[in-house]
CSV table of C-alpha atoms in Angstrom, one decimal:
chain,number,residue,atom,x,y,z
M,1,MET,CA,-59.5,148.4,-7.4
M,2,GLN,CA,-56.1,146.9,-6.8
M,3,THR,CA,-57.6,143.5,-6.3
M,4,LEU,CA,-59.5,143.8,-9.6
M,5,LYS,CA,-56.3,144.7,-11.4
M,6,HIS,CA,-54.6,141.6,-10.0
M,7,TYR,CA,-57.5,139.4,-11.1
M,8,SER,CA,-57.3,140.9,-14.6
M,9,ILE,CA,-53.6,140.1,-14.8
M,10,ILE,CA,-54.2,136.6,-13.6
M,11,ALA,CA,-57.0,136.1,-16.1
M,12,LEU,CA,-54.9,137.4,-18.9
M,13,LEU,CA,-52.0,135.1,-18.0
M,14,LEU,CA,-54.4,132.1,-17.9
M,15,ILE,CA,-55.8,133.0,-21.3
M,16,LEU,CA,-52.3,133.3,-22.8
M,17,TYR,CA,-51.1,130.1,-21.2
M,18,GLY,CA,-54.2,128.3,-22.3
M,19,CYS,CA,-53.6,129.3,-25.9
M,20,ASN,CA,-50.0,128.1,-26.1
M,21,VAL,CA,-49.3,126.9,-29.6
M,22,SER,CA,-46.2,124.8,-29.2
M,23,PRO,CA,-45.1,121.1,-29.5
M,24,GLN,CA,-45.4,118.7,-26.6
M,25,ALA,CA,-42.9,116.0,-25.9
M,26,ILE,CA,-44.0,112.5,-27.0
M,27,ASP,CA,-44.3,110.2,-24.0
M,28,TYR,CA,-42.9,107.1,-25.7
M,29,GLY,CA,-44.4,103.9,-24.4
M,30,ASN,CA,-47.5,105.7,-23.1
M,31,ASP,CA,-48.9,108.1,-25.7
M,32,GLY,CA,-51.1,106.6,-28.4
M,33,CYS,CA,-51.2,107.5,-32.1
M,34,HIS,CA,-54.2,109.6,-33.0
M,35,PHE,CA,-54.6,107.9,-36.3
M,36,CYS,CA,-53.9,104.2,-35.8
M,37,GLU,CA,-54.2,104.1,-32.0
M,38,MET,CA,-51.0,102.1,-31.5
M,39,THR,CA,-48.8,103.1,-28.6
M,40,ILE,CA,-45.9,105.3,-29.7
M,41,VAL,CA,-42.7,103.5,-29.0
M,42,ASP,CA,-40.4,104.2,-31.9
M,43,LYS,CA,-38.3,107.3,-31.0
M,44,VAL,CA,-37.1,108.0,-34.6
M,45,HIS,CA,-40.4,107.9,-36.5
M,46,GLY,CA,-42.9,109.8,-34.2
M,47,ALA,CA,-44.7,112.8,-35.5
M,48,GLU,CA,-47.0,115.6,-34.2
M,49,ILE,CA,-49.5,118.1,-35.4
M,50,VAL,CA,-50.2,121.3,-33.5
M,51,THR,CA,-53.3,123.3,-34.5
M,52,ASN,CA,-53.6,127.1,-34.5
M,53,LYS,CA,-55.6,126.7,-31.3
M,54,GLY,CA,-52.9,124.7,-29.6
M,55,LYS,CA,-54.4,121.2,-29.8
M,56,VAL,CA,-51.7,118.6,-30.1
M,57,TYR,CA,-52.1,115.3,-32.0
M,58,LYS,CA,-49.4,112.7,-31.7
M,59,PHE,CA,-48.5,109.9,-34.1
M,60,ASP,CA,-46.3,106.8,-34.2
M,61,ALA,CA,-45.1,107.6,-37.7
M,62,SER,CA,-45.1,110.4,-40.3
M,63,GLU,CA,-47.4,108.4,-42.6
M,64,CYS,CA,-50.0,108.4,-39.8
M,65,MET,CA,-49.8,112.1,-39.4
M,66,ILE,CA,-50.2,112.6,-43.2
M,67,ASN,CA,-53.2,110.2,-43.3
M,68,PHE,CA,-54.7,112.1,-40.3
M,69,MET,CA,-54.5,115.4,-42.2
M,70,ASP,CA,-57.7,114.3,-44.0
M,71,GLU,CA,-59.5,115.0,-40.6
M,72,PHE,CA,-59.1,118.7,-41.2
M,73,GLU,CA,-61.2,120.6,-43.7
M,74,ASP,CA,-58.4,123.0,-44.4
M,75,SER,CA,-54.7,122.5,-43.7
M,76,SER,CA,-54.5,126.2,-42.7
M,77,GLU,CA,-56.0,125.0,-39.3
M,78,ILE,CA,-52.6,123.4,-38.6
M,79,LYS,CA,-49.8,125.6,-37.2
M,80,LEU,CA,-47.1,122.9,-37.0
M,81,PHE,CA,-46.3,119.6,-38.7
M,82,LEU,CA,-43.5,118.0,-36.8
M,83,THR,CA,-41.6,114.7,-37.2
M,84,ASN,CA,-38.8,113.0,-35.4
M,85,HIS,CA,-35.3,113.5,-36.9
M,86,PHE,CA,-33.9,110.1,-37.8
M,87,THR,CA,-30.4,110.7,-36.6
M,88,GLU,CA,-31.4,112.4,-33.4
M,89,PRO,CA,-34.1,110.2,-31.7
M,90,GLU,CA,-36.9,112.1,-29.9
M,91,VAL,CA,-36.0,115.4,-31.5
M,92,LEU,CA,-39.0,116.9,-33.3
M,93,ILE,CA,-38.3,119.0,-36.5
M,94,ASP,CA,-40.4,121.0,-38.9
M,95,ALA,CA,-41.8,118.4,-41.3
M,96,THR,CA,-42.5,121.0,-43.9
M,97,LYS,CA,-38.7,121.7,-44.1
M,98,ALA,CA,-37.5,118.1,-43.7
M,99,THR,CA,-36.1,115.8,-46.3
M,100,PHE,CA,-37.7,112.4,-46.2
M,101,LEU,CA,-36.3,109.0,-47.2
M,102,ILE,CA,-38.3,106.0,-48.3
M,103,SER,CA,-36.1,103.0,-48.1
M,104,GLU,CA,-37.1,99.4,-47.7
M,105,ASN,CA,-33.9,99.0,-45.7
M,106,VAL,CA,-35.1,101.4,-43.0
M,107,PRO,CA,-38.4,100.0,-41.4
M,108,SER,CA,-40.9,102.4,-39.9
M,109,PRO,CA,-43.8,101.5,-37.6
M,110,MET,CA,-46.6,101.5,-40.2
M,111,GLY,CA,-44.6,99.8,-43.0
M,112,ALA,CA,-44.1,102.9,-45.3
M,113,PHE,CA,-40.3,102.7,-44.7
M,114,LEU,CA,-40.5,106.5,-44.2
M,115,SER,CA,-37.9,108.5,-42.2
M,116,ALA,CA,-37.3,112.2,-41.8
M,117,PHE,CA,-34.2,114.2,-41.7
M,118,LYS,CA,-33.4,117.8,-40.6
M,119,ASN,CA,-31.4,118.4,-43.8
M,120,LYS,CA,-30.7,116.9,-47.1
M,121,VAL,CA,-27.0,116.1,-46.2
M,122,ASP,CA,-28.1,113.8,-43.4
M,123,ALA,CA,-30.7,112.1,-45.6
M,124,GLU,CA,-28.2,111.6,-48.4
M,125,LYS,CA,-25.8,109.9,-46.0
M,126,ILE,CA,-28.4,107.4,-44.9
M,127,GLN,CA,-29.6,107.0,-48.5
M,128,SER,CA,-26.0,106.2,-49.7
M,129,GLU,CA,-25.9,103.4,-47.0
M,130,LYS,CA,-29.5,102.1,-47.3
M,131,GLY,CA,-30.8,103.1,-50.7
M,132,GLY,CA,-34.2,104.5,-51.4
M,133,GLU,CA,-35.7,107.8,-52.7
M,134,LEU,CA,-35.6,111.3,-51.2
M,135,TYR,CA,-38.6,113.6,-51.0
M,136,SER,CA,-39.4,117.1,-49.9
M,137,TRP,CA,-42.6,117.6,-47.8
M,138,GLU,CA,-44.6,118.6,-50.9
M,139,LYS,CA,-43.4,115.7,-53.0
M,140,LEU,CA,-44.0,113.3,-50.2
M,141,LEU,CA,-47.6,114.4,-49.8
M,142,ALA,CA,-48.2,114.0,-53.5
M,143,HIS,CA,-46.5,110.6,-53.5
M,144,LEU,CA,-48.5,109.2,-50.5
M,145,LYS,CA,-51.8,110.6,-51.8
M,146,ASN,CA,-51.5,108.6,-55.0
């Protein structure tokens, strides 16, 4: 009976571990973009989707992530939308709470000139230096879908 209890605990732990819904670090220079299939090398423009089931999709740019969203029948299948924070390379932030800048003076891998910032203050600082327009997640989705 004791052995059965141990197997039950191990099985439960494996199930819980297997259903882990969390981001994964992007392996720059090795991971490929799930949308355009380019190798992800730019450490300030990467992005990631994590589904409710824990499946992770990595992208070389936020615009690739947004275009890939069409692969899902319903966005409620997606638990996390993440994007790199422009002023902290490799740091993934919640894209739905980010402020985005589209500025032709800040190139991005796919040519949308799109960068993400953790907060509006950081975005406004770069905007004052480089120009461009600021967007919330919702406004960015509407802008890119048109």
